[in-house]
PDB file of C-alpha atoms in Angstrom:
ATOM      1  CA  UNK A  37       0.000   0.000   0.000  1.00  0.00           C
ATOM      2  CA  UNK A  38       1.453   3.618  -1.101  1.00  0.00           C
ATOM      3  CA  UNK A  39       0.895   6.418   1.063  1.00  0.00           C
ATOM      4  CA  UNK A  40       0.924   9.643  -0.205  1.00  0.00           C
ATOM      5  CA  UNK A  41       0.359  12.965   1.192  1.00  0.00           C
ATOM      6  CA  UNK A  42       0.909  16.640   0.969  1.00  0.00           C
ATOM      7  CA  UNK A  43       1.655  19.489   4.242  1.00  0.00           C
ATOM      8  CA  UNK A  44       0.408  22.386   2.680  1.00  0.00           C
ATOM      9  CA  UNK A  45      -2.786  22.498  -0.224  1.00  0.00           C
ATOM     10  CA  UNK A  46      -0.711  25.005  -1.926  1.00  0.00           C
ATOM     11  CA  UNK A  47       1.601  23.718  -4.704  1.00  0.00           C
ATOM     12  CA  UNK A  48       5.653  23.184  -3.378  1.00  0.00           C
ATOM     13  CA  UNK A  49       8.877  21.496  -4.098  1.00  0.00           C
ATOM     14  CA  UNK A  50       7.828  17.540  -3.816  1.00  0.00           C
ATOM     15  CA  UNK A  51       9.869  15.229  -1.599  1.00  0.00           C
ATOM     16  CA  UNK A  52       9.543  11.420  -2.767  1.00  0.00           C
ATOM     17  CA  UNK A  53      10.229   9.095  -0.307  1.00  0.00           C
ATOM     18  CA  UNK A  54      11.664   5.253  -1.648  1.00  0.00           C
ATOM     19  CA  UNK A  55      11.187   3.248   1.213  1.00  0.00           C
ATOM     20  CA  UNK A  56       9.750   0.489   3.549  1.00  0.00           C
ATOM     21  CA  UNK A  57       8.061  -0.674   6.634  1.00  0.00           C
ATOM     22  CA  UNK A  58      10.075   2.299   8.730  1.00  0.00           C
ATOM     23  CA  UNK A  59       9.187   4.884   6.340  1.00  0.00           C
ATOM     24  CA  UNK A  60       5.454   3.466   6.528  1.00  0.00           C
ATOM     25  CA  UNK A  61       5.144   4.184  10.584  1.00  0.00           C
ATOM     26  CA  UNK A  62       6.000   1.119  11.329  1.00  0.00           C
ATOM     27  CA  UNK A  63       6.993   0.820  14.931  1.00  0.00           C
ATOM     28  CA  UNK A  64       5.225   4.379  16.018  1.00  0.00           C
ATOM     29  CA  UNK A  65       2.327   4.548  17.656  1.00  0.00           C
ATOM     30  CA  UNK A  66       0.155   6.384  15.148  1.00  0.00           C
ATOM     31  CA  UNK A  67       1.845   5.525  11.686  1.00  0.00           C
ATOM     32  CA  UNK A  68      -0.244   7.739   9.752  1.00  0.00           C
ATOM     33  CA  UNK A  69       1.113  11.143  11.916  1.00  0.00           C
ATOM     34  CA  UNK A  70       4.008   9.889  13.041  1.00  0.00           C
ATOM     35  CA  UNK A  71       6.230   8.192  10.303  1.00  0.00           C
ATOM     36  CA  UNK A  72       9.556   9.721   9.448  1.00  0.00           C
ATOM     37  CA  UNK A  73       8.837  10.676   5.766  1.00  0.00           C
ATOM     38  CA  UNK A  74       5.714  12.907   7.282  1.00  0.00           C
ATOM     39  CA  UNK A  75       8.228  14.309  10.215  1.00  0.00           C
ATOM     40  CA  UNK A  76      10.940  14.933   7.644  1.00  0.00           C
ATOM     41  CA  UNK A  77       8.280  17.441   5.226  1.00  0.00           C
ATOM     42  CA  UNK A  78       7.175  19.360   8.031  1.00  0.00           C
ATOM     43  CA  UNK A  79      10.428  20.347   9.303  1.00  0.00           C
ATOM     44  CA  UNK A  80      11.144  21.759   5.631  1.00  0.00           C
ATOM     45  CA  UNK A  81      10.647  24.855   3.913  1.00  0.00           C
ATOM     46  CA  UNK A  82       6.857  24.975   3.622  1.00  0.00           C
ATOM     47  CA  UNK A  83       5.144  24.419   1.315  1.00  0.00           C
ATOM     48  CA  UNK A  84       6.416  21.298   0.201  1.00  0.00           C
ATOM     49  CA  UNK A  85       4.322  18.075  -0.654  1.00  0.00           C
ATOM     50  CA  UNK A  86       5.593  14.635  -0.116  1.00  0.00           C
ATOM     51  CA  UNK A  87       4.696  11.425  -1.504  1.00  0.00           C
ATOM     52  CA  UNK A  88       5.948   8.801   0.673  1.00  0.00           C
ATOM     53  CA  UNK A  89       5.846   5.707  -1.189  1.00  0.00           C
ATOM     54  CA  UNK A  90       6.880   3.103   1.146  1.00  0.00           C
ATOM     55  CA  UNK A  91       5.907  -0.229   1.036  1.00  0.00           C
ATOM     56  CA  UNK A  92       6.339  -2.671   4.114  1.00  0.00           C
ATOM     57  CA  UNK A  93       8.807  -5.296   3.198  1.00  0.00           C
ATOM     58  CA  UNK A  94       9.734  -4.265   0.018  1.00  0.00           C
ATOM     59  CA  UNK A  95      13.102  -4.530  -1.273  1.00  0.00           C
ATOM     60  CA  UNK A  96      15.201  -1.745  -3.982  1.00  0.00           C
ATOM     61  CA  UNK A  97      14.755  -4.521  -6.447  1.00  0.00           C
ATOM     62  CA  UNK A  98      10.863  -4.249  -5.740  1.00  0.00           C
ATOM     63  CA  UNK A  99      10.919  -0.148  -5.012  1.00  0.00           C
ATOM     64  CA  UNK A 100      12.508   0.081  -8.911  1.00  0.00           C
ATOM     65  CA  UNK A 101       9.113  -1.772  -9.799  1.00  0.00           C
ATOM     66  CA  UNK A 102       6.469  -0.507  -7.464  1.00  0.00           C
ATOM     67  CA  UNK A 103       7.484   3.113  -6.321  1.00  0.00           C
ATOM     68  CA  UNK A 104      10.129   4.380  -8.746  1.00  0.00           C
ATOM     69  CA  UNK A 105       7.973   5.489 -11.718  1.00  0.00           C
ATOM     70  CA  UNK A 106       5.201   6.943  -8.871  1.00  0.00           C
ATOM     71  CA  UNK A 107       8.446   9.042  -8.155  1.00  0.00           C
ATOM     72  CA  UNK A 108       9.470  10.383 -10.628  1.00  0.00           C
ATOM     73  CA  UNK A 109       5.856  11.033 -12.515  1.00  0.00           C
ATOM     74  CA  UNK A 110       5.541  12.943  -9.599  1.00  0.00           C
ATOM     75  CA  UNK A 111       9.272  15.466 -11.099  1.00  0.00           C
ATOM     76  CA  UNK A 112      10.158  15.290  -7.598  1.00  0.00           C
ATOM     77  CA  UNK A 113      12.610  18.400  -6.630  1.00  0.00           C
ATOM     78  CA  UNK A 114      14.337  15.655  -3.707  1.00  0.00           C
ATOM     79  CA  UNK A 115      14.012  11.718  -3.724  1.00  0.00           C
ATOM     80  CA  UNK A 116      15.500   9.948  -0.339  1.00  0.00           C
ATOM     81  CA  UNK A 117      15.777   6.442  -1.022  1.00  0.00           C
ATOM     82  CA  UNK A 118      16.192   4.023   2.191  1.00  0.00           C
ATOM     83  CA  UNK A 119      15.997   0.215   1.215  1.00  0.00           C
ATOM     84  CA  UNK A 120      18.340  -1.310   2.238  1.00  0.00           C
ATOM     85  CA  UNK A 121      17.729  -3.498   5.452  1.00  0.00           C
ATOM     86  CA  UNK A 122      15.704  -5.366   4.264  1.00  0.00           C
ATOM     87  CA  UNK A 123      17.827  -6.709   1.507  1.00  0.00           C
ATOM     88  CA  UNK A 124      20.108  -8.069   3.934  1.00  0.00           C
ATOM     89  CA  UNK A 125      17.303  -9.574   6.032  1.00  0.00           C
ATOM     90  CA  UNK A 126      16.622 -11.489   3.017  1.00  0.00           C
ATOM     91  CA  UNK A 127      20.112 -12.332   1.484  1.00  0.00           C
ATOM     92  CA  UNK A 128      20.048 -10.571  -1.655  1.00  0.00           C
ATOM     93  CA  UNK A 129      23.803 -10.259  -2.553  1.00  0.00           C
ATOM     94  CA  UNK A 130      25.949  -7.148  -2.390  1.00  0.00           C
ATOM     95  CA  UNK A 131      26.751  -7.529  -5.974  1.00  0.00           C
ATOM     96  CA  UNK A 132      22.846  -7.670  -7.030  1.00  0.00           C
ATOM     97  CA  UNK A 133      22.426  -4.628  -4.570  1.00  0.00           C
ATOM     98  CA  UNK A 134      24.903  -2.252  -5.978  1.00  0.00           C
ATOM     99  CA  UNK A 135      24.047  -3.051  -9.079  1.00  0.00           C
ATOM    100  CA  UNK A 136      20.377  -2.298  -8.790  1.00  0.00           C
ATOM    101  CA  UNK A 137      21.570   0.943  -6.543  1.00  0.00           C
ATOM    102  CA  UNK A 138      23.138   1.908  -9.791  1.00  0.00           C
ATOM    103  CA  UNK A 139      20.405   1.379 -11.804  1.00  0.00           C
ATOM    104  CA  UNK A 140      18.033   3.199  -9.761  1.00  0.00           C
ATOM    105  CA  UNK A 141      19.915   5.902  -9.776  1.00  0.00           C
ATOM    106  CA  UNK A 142      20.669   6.434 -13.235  1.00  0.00           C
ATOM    107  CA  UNK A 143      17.053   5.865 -14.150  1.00  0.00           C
ATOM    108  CA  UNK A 144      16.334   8.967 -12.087  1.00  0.00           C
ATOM    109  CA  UNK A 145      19.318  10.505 -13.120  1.00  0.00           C
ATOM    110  CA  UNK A 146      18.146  10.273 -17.069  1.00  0.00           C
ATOM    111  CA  UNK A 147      14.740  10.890 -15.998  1.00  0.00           C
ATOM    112  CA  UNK A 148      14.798  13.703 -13.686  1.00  0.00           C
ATOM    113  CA  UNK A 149      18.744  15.434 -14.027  1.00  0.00           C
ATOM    114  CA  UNK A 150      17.687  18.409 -11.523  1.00  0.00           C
ATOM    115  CA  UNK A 151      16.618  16.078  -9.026  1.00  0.00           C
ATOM    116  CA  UNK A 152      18.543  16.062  -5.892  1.00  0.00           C
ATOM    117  CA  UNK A 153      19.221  12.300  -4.199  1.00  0.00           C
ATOM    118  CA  UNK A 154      19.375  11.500  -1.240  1.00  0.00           C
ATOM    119  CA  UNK A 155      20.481   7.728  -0.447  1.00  0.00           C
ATOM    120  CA  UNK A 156      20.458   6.482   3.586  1.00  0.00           C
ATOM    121  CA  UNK A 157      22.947   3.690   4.076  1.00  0.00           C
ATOM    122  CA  UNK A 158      23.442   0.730   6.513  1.00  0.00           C
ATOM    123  CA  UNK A 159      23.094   1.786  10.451  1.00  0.00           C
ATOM    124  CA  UNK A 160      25.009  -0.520  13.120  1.00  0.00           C
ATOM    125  CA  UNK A 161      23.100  -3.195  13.094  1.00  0.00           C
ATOM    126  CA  UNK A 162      24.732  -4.727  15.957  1.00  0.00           C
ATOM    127  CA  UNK A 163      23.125  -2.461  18.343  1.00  0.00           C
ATOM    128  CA  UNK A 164      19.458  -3.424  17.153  1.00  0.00           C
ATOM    129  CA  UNK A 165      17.905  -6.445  18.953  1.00  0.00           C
ATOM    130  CA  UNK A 166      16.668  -7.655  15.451  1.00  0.00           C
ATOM    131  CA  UNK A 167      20.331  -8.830  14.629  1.00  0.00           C
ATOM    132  CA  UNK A 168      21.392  -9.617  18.178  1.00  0.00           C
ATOM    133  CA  UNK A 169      21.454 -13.863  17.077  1.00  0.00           C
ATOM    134  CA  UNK A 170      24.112 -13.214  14.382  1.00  0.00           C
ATOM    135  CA  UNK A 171      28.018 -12.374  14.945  1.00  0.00           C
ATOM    136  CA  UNK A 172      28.458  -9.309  16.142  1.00  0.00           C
ATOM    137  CA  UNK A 173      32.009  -9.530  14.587  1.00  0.00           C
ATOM    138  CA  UNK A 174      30.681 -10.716  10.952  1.00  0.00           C
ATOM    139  CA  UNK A 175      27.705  -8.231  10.880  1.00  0.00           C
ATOM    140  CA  UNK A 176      30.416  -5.388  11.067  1.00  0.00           C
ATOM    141  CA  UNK A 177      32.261  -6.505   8.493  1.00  0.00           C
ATOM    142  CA  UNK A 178      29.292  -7.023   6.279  1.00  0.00           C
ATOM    143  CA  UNK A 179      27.589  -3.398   7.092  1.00  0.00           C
ATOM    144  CA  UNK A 180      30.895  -1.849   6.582  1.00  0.00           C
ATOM    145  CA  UNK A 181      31.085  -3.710   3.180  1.00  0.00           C
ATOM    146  CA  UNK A 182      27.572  -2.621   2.179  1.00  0.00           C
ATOM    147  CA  UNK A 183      28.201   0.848   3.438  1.00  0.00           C
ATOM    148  CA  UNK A 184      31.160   1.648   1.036  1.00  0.00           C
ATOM    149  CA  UNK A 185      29.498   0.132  -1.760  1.00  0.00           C
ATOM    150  CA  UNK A 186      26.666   2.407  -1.352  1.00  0.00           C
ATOM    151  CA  UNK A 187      28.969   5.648  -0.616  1.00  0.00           C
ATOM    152  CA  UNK A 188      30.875   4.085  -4.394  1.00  0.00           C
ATOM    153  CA  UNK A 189      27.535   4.183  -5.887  1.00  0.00           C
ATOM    154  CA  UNK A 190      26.442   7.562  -4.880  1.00  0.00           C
ATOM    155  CA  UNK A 191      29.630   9.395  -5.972  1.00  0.00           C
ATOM    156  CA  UNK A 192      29.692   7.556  -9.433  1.00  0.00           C
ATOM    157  CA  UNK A 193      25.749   9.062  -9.807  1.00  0.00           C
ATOM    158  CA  UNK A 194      26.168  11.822  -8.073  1.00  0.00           C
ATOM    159  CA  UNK A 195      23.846  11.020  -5.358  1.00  0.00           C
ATOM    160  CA  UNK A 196      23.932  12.437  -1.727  1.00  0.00           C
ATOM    161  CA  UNK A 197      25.673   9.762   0.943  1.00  0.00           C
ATOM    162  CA  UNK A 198      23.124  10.153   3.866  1.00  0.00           C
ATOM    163  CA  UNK A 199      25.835   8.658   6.386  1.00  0.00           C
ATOM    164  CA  UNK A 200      23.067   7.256   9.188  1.00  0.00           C
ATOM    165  CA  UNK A 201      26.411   4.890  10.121  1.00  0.00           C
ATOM    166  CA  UNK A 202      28.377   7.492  11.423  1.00  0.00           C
ATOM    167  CA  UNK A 203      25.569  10.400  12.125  1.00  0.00           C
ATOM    168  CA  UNK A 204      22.580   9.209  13.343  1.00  0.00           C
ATOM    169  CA  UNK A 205      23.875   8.416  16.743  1.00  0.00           C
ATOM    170  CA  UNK A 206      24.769   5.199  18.680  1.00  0.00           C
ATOM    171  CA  UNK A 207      21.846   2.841  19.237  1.00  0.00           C
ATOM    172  CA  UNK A 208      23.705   2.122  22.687  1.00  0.00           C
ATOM    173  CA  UNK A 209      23.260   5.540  23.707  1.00  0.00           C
ATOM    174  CA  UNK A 210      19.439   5.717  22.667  1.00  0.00           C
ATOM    175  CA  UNK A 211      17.624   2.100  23.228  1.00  0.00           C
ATOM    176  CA  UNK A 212      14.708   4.290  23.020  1.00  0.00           C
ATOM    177  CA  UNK A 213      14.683   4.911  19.313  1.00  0.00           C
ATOM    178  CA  UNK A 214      13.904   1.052  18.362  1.00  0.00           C
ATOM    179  CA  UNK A 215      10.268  -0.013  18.670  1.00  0.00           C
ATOM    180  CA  UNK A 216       8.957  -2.812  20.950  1.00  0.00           C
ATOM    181  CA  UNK A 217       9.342  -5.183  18.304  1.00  0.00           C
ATOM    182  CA  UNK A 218      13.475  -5.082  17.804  1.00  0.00           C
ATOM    183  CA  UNK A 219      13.415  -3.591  14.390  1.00  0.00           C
ATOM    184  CA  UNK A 220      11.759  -0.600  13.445  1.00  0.00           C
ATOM    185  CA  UNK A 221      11.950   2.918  14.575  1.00  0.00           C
ATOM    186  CA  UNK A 222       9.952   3.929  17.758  1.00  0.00           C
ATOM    187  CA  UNK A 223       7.863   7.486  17.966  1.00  0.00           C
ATOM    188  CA  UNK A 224      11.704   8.802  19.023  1.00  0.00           C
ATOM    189  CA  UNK A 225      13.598   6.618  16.521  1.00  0.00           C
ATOM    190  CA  UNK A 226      11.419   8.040  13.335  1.00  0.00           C
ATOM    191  CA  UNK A 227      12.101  12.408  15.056  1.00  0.00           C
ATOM    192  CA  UNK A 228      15.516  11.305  14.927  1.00  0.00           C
ATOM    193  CA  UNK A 229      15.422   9.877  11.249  1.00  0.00           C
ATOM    194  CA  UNK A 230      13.488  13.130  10.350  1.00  0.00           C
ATOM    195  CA  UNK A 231      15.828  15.234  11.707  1.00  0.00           C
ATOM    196  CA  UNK A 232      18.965  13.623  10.597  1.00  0.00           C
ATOM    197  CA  UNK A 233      17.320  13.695   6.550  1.00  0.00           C
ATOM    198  CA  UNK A 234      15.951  17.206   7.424  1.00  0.00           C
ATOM    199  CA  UNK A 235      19.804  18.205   7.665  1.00  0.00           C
ATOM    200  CA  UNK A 236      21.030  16.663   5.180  1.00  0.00           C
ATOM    201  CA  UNK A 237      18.779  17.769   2.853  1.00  0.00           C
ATOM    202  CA  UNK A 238      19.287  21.509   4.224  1.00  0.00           C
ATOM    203  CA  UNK A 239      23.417  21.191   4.305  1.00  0.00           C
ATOM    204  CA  UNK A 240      22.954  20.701   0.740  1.00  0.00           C
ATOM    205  CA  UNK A 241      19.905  22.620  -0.798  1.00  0.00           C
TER     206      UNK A 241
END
């Protein structure tokens, strides 16, 4: 189910949102009011619409199929793509990843040149109870791989790293910002996302 919505009537810059079951609400208490993509478009310059696309469970693979074209019909001035979790919940390879990374963006690239990208990469997943039955020690070394394959990708398509590795803050030092259920952002977790895309998306528009 796609989810689109708008802060203002009035016409404005339009945000598109590429994402899953966090982007959805997921984990909040009232999805509807208090997922990150609707956080994220209030905090910016007003008016601006946003058409948050997300689709629980959905992979980039799927997003390319499903939420892509919605995007860019839409001649979004920002896209913020974050799919990535759960493509290593489900085992697709790195290889297949980057590649389809690449794709995506060059589709929007070709499509829409003035649009500005933003792509979100792997946080520490150690720190999230979701992960806690796999090696701590082998999880690191496979975020850190899929985190500079996504920071290769985004500088050969000139797409904006959003660095939620290294910026977003240390799970450790806020257990509140993961939901109940050991995965998805909490009412806390999903500000914080909103605040940490609201300044990226500032520090470079």
């Amino acid at each position: 189910m796609q989810r689109t919505s708008a802060t203002s009537v009035a016409p404005g810059p339009t945000v598109a949102v590429l994402g899953a079951s966090d982007a959805y609400g997921i984990g909040t208490r009232d999805p509807d009011r208090e997922n990150w993509p609707m956080q994220l478009a209030a905090e910016l310059p007003q008016p601006t619409h946003l058409v948050n696309l997300a689709i629980p469970g959905v992979t980039l693979a799927q997003a390319q199929v499903e939420e892509l074209p919605i995007a860019l019909a839409q001649h979004p001035r920002i896209i913020v793509i974050w799919l990535v979790v759960n493509d290593i919940i489900k085992g697709v390879p790195l290889a297949t990843y980057s590649a389809e990374l690449h794709a995506t963006l060059a589709a929007i690239k070709a499509a829409s040149p003035q649009t500005q990208v933003f792509v979100g990469n792997v946080p520490d997943l150690t720190q999230i109870p979701y992960f806690y039955d796999r090696s701590a020690t082998e999880l690191s070394v496979d975020v850190n791989a899929w985190n500079a394959a996504i920071a290769q990708e985004c500088q050969a398509d000139g797409a904006h790293l959003a660095d939620l590795a290294s910026a977003w803050g240390r799970f450790a030092d806020h257990p509140d910002y993961i939901s109940e259920d050991g995965l998805h952002p909490s009412d806390a977790g999903a500000r914080a996302l909103a605040d940490f895309f609201n300044a990226q998306i500032r520090r470079t528009i």
